[in-house]
Coordinates of C-alpha atoms and ligand atoms in Angstrom, one line a residue:
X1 CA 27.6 38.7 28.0
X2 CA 30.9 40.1 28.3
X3 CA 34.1 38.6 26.9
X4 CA 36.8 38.8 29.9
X5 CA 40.3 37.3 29.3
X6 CA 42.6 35.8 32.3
X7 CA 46.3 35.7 31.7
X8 CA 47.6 33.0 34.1
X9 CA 46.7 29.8 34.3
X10 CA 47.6 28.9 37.9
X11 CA 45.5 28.7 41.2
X12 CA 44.4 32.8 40.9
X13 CA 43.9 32.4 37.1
X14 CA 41.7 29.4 36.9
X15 CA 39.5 29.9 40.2
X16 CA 39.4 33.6 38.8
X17 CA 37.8 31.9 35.5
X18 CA 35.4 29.5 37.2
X19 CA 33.9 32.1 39.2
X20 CA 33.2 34.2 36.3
X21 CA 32.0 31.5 34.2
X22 CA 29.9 30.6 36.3
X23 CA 27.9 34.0 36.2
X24 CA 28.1 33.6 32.6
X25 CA 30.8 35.6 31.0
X26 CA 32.9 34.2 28.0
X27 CA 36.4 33.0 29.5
X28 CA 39.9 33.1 27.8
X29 CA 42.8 31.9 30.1
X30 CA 46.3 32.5 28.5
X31 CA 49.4 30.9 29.9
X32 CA 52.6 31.2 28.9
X33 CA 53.5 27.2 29.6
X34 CA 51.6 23.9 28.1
X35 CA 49.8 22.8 30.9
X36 CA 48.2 24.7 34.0
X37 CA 50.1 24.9 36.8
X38 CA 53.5 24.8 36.1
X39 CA 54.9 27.7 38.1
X40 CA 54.1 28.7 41.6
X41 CA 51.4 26.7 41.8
X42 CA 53.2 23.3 40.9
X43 CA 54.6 21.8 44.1
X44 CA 54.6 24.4 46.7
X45 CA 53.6 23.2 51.0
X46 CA 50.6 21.9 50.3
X47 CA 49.1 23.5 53.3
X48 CA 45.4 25.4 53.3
X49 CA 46.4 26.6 56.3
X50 CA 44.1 30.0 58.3
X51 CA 46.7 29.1 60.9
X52 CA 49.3 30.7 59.0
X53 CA 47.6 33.5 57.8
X54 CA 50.2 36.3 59.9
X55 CA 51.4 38.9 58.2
X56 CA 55.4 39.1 58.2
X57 CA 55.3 43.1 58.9
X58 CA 57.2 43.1 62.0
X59 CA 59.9 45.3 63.7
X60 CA 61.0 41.4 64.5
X61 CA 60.9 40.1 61.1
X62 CA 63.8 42.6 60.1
X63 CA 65.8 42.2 63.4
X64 CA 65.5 38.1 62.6
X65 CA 66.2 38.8 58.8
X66 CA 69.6 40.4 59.6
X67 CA 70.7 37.9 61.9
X68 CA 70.0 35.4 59.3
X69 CA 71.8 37.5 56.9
X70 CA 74.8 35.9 58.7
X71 CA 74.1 32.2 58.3
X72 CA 74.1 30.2 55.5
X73 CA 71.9 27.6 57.1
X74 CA 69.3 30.1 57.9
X75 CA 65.7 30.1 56.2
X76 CA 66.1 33.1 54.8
X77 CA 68.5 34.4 52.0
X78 CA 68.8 37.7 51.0
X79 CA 71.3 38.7 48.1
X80 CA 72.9 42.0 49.0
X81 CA 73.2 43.4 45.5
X82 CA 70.8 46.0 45.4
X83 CA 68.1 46.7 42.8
X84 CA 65.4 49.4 42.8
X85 CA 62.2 46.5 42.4
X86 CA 63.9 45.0 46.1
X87 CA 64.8 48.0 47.3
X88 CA 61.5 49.7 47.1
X89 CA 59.6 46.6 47.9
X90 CA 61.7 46.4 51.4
X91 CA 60.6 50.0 52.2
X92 CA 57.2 49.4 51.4
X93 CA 57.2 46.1 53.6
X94 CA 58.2 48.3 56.6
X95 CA 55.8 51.2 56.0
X96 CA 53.2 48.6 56.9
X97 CA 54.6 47.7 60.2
X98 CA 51.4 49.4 61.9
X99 CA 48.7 47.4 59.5
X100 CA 50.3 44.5 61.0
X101 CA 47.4 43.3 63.3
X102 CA 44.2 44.3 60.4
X103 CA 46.4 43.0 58.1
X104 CA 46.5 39.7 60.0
X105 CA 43.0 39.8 60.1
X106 CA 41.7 40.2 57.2
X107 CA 43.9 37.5 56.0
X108 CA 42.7 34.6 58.0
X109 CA 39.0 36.1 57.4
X110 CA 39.9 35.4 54.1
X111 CA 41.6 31.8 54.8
X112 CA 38.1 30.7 56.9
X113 CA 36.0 32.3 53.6
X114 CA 38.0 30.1 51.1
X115 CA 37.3 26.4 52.6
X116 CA 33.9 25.8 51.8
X117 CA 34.6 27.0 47.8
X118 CA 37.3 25.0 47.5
X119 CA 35.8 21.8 48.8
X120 CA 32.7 22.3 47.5
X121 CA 34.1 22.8 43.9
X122 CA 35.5 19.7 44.1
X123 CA 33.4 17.8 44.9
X124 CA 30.9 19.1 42.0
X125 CA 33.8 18.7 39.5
X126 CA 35.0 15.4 41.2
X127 CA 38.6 16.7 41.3
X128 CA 40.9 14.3 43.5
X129 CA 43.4 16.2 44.8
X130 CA 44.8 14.2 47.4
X131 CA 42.7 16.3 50.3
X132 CA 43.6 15.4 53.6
X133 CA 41.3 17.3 57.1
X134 CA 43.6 16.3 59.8
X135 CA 44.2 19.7 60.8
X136 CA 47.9 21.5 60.7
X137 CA 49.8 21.4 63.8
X138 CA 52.6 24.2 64.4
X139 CA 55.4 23.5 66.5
X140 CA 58.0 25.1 68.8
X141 CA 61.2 24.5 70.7
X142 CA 61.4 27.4 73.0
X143 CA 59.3 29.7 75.3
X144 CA 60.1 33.2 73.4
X145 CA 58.5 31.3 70.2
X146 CA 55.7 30.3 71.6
X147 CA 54.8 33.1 73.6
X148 CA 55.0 34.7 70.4
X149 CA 52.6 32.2 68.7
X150 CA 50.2 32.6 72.2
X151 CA 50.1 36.2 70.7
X152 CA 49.1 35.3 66.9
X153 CA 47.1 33.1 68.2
X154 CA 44.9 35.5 70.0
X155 CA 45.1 38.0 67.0
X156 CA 44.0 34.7 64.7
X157 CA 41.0 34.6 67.0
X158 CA 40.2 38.2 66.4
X159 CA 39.5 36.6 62.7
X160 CA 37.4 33.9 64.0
X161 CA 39.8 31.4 63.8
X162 CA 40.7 28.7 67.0
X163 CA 44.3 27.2 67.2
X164 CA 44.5 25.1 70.7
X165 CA 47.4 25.3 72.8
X166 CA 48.9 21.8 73.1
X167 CA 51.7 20.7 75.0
X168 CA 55.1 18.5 74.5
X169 CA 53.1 15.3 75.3
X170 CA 49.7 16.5 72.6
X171 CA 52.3 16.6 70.1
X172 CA 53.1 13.4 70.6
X173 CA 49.9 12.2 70.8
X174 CA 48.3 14.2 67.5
X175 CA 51.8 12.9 65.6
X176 CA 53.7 9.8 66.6
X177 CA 56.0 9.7 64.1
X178 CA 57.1 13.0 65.0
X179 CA 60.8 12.8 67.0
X180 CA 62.9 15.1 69.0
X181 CA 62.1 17.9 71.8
X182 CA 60.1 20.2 71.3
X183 CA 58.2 22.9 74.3
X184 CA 54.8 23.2 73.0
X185 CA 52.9 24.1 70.1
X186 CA 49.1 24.8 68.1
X187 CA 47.1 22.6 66.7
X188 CA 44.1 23.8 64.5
X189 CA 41.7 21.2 63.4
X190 CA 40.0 23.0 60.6
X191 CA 43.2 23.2 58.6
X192 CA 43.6 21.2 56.2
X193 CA 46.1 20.1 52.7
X194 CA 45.8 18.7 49.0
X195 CA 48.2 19.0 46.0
X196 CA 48.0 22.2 44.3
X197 CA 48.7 20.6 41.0
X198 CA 45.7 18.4 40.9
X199 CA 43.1 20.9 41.7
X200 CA 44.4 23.4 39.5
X201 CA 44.4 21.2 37.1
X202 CA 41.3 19.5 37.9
X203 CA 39.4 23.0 38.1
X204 CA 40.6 24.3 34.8
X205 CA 39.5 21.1 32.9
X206 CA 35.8 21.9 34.9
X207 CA 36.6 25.4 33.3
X208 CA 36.5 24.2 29.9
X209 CA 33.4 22.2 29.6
X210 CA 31.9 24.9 31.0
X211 CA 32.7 26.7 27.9
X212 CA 36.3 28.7 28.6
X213 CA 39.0 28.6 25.7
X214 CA 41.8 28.3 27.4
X215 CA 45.3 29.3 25.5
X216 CA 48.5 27.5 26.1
X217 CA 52.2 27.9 24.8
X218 CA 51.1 31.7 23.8
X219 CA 53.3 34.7 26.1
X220 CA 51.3 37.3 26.4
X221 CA 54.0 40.4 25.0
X222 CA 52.1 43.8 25.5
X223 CA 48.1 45.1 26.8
X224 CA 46.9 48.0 25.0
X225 CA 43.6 49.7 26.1
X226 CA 41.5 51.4 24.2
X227 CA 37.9 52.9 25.2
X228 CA 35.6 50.1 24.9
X229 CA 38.2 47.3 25.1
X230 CA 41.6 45.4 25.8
X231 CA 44.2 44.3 23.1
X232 CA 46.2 41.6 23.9
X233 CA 49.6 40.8 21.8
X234 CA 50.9 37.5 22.4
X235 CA 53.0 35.1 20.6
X236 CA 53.7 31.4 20.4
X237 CA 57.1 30.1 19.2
X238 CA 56.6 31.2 15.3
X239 CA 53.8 33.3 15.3
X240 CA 52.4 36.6 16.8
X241 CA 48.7 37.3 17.6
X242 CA 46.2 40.2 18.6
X243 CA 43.3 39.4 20.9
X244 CA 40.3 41.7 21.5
X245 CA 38.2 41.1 25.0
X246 CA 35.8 43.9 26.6
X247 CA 38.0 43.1 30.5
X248 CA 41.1 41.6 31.8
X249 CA 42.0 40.4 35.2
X250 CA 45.3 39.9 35.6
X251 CA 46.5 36.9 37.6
X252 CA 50.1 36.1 36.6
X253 CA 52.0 35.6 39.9
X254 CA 55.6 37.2 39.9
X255 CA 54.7 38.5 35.9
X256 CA 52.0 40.4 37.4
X257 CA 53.9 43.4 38.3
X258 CA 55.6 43.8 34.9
X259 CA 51.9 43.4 33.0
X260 CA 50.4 46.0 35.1
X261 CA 53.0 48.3 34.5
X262 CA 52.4 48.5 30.8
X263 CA 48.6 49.9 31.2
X264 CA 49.4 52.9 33.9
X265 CA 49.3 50.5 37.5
X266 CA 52.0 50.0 40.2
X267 CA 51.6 46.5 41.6
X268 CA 54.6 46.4 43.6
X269 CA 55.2 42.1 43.8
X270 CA 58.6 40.8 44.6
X271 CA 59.6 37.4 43.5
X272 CA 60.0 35.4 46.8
X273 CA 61.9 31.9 46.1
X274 CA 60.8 29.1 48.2
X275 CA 61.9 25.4 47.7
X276 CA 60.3 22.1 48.2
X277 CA 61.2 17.9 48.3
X278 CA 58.3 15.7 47.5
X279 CA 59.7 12.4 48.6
X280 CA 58.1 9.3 47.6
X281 CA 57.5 6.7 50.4
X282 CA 57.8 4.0 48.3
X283 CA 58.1 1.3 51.2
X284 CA 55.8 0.6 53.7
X285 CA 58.0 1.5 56.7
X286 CA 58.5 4.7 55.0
X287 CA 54.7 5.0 55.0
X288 CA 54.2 4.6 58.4
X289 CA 57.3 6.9 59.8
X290 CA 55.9 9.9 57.6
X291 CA 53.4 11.8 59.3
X292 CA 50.3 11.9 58.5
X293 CA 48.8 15.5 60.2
X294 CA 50.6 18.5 58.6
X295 CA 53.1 20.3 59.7
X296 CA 54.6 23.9 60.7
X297 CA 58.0 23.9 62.3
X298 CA 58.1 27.4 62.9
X299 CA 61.7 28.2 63.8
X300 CA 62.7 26.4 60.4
X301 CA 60.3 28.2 58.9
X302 CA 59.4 24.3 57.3
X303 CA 55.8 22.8 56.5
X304 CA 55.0 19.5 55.4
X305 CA 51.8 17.9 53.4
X306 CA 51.0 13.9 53.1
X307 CA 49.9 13.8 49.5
X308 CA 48.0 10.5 49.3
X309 CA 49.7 7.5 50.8
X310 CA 53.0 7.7 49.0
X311 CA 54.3 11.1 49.0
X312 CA 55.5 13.7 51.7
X313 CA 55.6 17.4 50.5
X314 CA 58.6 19.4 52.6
X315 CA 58.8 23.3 52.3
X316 CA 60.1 26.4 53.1
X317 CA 62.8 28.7 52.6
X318 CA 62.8 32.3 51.7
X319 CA 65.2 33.7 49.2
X320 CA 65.6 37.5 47.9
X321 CA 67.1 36.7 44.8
X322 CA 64.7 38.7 41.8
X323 CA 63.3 35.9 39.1
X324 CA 66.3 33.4 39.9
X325 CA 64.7 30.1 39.9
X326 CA 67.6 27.7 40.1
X327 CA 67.5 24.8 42.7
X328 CA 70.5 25.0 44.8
X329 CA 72.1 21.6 46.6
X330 CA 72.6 24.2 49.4
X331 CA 69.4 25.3 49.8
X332 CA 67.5 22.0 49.5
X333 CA 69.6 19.6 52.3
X334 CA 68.5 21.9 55.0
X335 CA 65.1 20.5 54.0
X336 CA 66.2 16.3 53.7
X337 CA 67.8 16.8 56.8
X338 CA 65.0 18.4 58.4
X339 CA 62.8 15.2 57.7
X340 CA 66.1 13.0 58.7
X341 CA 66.1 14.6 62.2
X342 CA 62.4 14.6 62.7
X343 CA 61.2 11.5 61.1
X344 CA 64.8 9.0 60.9
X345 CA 62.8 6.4 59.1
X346 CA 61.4 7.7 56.4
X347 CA 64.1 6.9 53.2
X348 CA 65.0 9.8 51.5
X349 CA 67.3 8.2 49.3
X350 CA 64.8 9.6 46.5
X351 CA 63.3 13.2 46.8
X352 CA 62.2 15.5 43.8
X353 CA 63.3 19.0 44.6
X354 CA 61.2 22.0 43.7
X355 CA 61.7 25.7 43.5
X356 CA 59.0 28.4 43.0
X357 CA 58.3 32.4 43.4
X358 CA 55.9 33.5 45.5
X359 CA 54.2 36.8 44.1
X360 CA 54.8 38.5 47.0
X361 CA 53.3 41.8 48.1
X362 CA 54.9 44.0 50.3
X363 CA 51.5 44.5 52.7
X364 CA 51.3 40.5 52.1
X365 CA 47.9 41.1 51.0
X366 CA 46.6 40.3 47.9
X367 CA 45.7 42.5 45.2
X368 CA 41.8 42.0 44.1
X369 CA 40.4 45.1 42.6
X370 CA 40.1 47.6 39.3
X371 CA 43.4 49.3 38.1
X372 CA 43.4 53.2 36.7
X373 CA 41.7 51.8 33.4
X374 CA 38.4 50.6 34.1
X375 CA 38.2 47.6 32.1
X376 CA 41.5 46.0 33.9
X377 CA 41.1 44.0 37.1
X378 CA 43.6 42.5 39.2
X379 CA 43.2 39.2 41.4
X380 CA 47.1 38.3 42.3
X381 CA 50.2 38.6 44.7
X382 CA 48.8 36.2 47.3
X383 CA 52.7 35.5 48.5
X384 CA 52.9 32.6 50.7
X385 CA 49.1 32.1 50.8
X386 CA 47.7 31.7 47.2
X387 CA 46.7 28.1 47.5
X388 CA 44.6 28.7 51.1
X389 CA 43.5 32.2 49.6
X390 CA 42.3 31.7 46.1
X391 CA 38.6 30.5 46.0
X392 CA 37.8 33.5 48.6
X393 CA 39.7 36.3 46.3
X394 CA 38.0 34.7 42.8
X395 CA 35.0 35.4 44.4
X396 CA 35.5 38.8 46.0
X397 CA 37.0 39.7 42.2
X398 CA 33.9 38.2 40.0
X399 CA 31.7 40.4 42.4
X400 CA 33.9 43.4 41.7
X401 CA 33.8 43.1 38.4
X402 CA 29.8 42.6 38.3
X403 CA 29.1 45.0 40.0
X404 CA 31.7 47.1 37.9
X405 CA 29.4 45.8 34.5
X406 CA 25.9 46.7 36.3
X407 CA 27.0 50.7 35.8
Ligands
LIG501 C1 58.0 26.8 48.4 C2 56.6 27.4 48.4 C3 55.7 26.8 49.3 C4 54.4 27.3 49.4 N1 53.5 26.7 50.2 C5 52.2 27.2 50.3 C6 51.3 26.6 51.2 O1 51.6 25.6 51.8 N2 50.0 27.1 51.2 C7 49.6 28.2 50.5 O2 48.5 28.6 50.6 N3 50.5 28.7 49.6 C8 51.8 28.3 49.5 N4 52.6 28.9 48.6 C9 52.2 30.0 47.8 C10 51.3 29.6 46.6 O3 51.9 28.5 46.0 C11 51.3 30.8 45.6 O4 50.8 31.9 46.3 C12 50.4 30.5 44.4 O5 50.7 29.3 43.8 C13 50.4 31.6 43.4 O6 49.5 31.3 42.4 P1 49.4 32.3 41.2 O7 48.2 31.9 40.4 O8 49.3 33.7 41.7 O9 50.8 32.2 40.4 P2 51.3 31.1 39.4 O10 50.9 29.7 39.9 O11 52.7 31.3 39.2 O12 50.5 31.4 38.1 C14 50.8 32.5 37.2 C15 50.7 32.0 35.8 O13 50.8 33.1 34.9 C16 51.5 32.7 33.8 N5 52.0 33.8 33.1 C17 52.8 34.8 33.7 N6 53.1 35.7 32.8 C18 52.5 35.4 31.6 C19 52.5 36.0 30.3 N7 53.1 37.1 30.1 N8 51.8 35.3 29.4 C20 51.1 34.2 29.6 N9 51.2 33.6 30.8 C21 51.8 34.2 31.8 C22 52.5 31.7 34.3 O14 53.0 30.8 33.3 C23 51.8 31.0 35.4 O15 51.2 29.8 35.0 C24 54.0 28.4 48.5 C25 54.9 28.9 47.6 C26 56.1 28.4 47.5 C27 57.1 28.9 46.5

C-alpha cells in the first residue's frame, strides 16, 4: 500500500489520516507542536453547527465591514496597512459575490454529511468529547436581521437543512437562563457541540493504534517532488531530517498557503483571528445561569458551547491582522461582557482567553483536491467551519486520492 504523509496534526490532519488508514494506506502525521491540537483547533466555538454554514460573500458583508471599520467595539477588525496576501485575498472574496447562494449550499450539504462520521467515530474509538445534541439556537434583536436570517434560512433549506422560526417567547422557553430582549430567532435541533481538543486528540490516539506514526516537535521546512515521490525536509530543535512518502495531503491551517506555494499551487488562505473565553462554572449557581443549548447571537457575531457541566466556551470576533496571534484585553471584554449582559449570574471572575487563525478561503469553501503535481493533495482552509466540516472533507479527500491510485 501506499505510504501517504499528512503535515498537520489538527481536526483536517487527523480525520484526513483516519480516513486513509482505514482503507489501508501507511500514515505519517507531522506537526510542528508536541501535542495535536494546539492551534486552530484548540479552543475555538465549539459549535457543529449546518446552521451556520452561510457563506460571507455579500455586497452586505463589505458595506457592514466598513461601518465596523469605524468602531472599536465592533466584531470585526481590519488593520489598514496593506499587504499583497490581504489585498488579493479581499479581491478574490468579492469576485465570488455571485457563488454566494451554491456556495451556501454546498456548505451545509457538507455540514449535514459530517454528523454521522463524527459521531460514529466516536463512539467506535470511545472518544469523550464533551458532546452535547441540544440543537443551536441563533438569535436576533431586530426585524432587518431576521428577515435576513428568514432568507438564509430558506437557502439553508435548499441544502436540506430545517432551522424553525421561533419567537421572543420560544427563546425563552428553549433557554431560560438567557436574559434581555430580543425579536425572534432560529432554532435547529440537529445541531449540535463538543470540545475540539478532545476529539482531535481522542481521534489521533485511534489513529495510532491503528498503525499511523505520528511526528511531533519536527517543522516541516521545504516539499520537493520528484517523479515517483515527495521529499519532505523537516527539522526539530537540533537536527534536520529528509522524509520520502509516495503522496502528501496538505492540511496545515493558515501554513497551508505558504507549503503549497513551494510545489507550484496557489492556495490563497488568509489568517482570520478569532478569540474565545472558556469560563469555568466552578459554583453551582454558575452552573445553572449558564446555558445549556448553544448559542449564535448574530449581530455580535458571538457563539457559545456548554462543555461538560463546568465550562462555557464564548466566541467570536474577526480580525484582519496576517499571523498576529496576540490576545488583546480589548478584544476579549466585548466577549465577558457579552455573557455579563446575557447571563448576570454566571461568575466570570475566572475565564481563560483564547486566540486562533481560521485558515480562511476567500470562496469560504474548503480546499479538498489534487494540486498541479499529482502526488500532492490538499484537504484545508475550512475558515470558520473546520470543526462542523472535517469528517465530510476527509472523506471526500481519501476517495480523491483512491480513485487517484486506481489509474
Ligand atoms: C475563535 C474561533 C472560533 C471557531 N469556532 C468554530 C465553531 O464553533 N465551529 C466550527 O466548525 N469551526 C470553528 N472555528 C474554525 C475551526 O476551529 C477551524 O476551521 C479548524 O480548527 C481548522 O483546523 P485545521 O486542521 O485546518 O487547522 P489547525 O487546527 O490549525 O491545524 C493545522 C496544524 O498544522 C500544523 N502545521 C502548520 N505548518 C506546519 C509545518 N510547516 N510543519 C509541521 N506542522 C505544521 C500546525 O501546528 C497545526 O497543528 C473557529 C475558529 C476560531 C479561531
Amino acid at each position: 500500500m501506499k505510504s501517504i504523509a499528512i503535515i498537520g496534526a489538527g481536526i483536517t490532519g487527523i480525520t484526513t489520516a483516519y480516513c486513509l488508514l482505514k482503507q489501508g494506506y501507511q500514515v505519517t502525521i507531522f506537526d510542528k507542536n508536541r501535542y495535536p491540537a494546539m492551534e486552530t483547533s484548540y479552543a475555538n466555538g465549539g459549535q457543529l453547527s449546518a446552521s451556520n454554514a452561510e457563506v460571507w460573500n455579500q455586497a452586505s458583508t463589505i458595506l457592514k465591514g466598513i461601518r465596523w471599520l469605524f468602531n472599536s467595539q465592533a466584531p470585526l477588525l481590519f488593520n489598514m496597512k496593506p499587504s499583497w496576501h490581504k489585498l488579493s485575498w479581499i479581491t478574490e472574496f468579492i469576485s465570488h459575490i455571485p457563488h454566494y447562494e451554491e456556495n451556501t449550499i454546498q456548505t451545509v450539504q457538507l455540514a449535514i454529511r459530517a454528523r454521522q462520521s463524527l459521531i460514529y467515530w466516536a463512539r467506535i474509538e470511545q472518544i469523550d468529547f464533551d458532546y452535547r445534541n441540544q440543537g443551536i439556537l441563533h438569535i436576533y434583536r431586530n426585524a432587518t436581521d431576521f428577515a435576513h436570517a428568514s432568507r438564509v434560512t430558506r437557502l439553508l433549506a435548499r441544502g436540506g437543512l430545517i432551522r424553525q422560526p421561533v419567537t421572543a417567547q420560544d427563546i425563552r422557553r428553549i433557554e431560560p437562563t438567557l436574559s434581555g430582549n430580543f425579536y425572534g430567532g432560529f432554532f435547529t435541533d440537529s445541531d449540535s457541540t463538543g470540545d475540539i481538543h478532545k476529539y482531535t486528540s481522542g481521534l489521533a490516539a485511534a489513529c495510532e493504534r491503528l498503525g499511523a506514526t505520528l511526528i511531533f516537535n519536527q517543522q516541516v521546512q521545504q516539499l520537493t517532488c520528484h517523479p515517483q515521490q515527495v521529499t519532505i525536509s523537516s527539522s526539530d530543535q537540533y537536527n534536520a531530517f529528509e522524509h520520502h512518502f509516495d503522496q502528501l495531503v496538505i492540511c496545515a491551517g493558515v501554513a497551508s498557503r505558504h507549503l503549497a506555494a513551494q510545489v507550484g499551487d496557489r492556495i490563497n488562505i488568509y489568517p482570520v483571528k478569532g478569540y474565545s473565553i472558556t469560563i469555568p462554572l466552578l459554583d453551582t449557581l454558575s452552573q445553572s445561569a449558564a446555558p445549556s443549548v448553544s448559542l449564535l447571537d448574530d449581530s455580535a457575531k458571538i457563539v457559545t458551547s456548554r462543555l461538560g457541566i463546568d465550562r462555557l466556551r464564548v466566541a467570536g470576533t474577526a480580525e484582519f491582522n496576517g499571523f498576529n496571534t496576540d490576545i488583546r484585553t480589548d478584544r476579549v471584554l466585548p466577549l465577558i461582557k457579552w455573557v455579563e449582559d446575557l447571563f448576570p449570574n454566571v461568575n466570570t471572575r475566572q475565564t481563560i482567553p483564547w486566540t486562533g487563525l481560521r485558515p480562511m478561503m476567500p470562496n469560504m469553501m474548503p480546499k479538498v483536491g489534487h494540486g498541479h503535481n499529482p502526488h500532492i493533495f490538499y484537504n484545508t482552509g475550512h475558515g470558520h467551519l473546520g470543526w462542523t466540516l472535517a469528517p465530510a472533507t476527509a472523506e471526500w479527500i481519501t476517495q480523491i486520492i483512491n480513485t487517484a491510485n486506481q489509474h
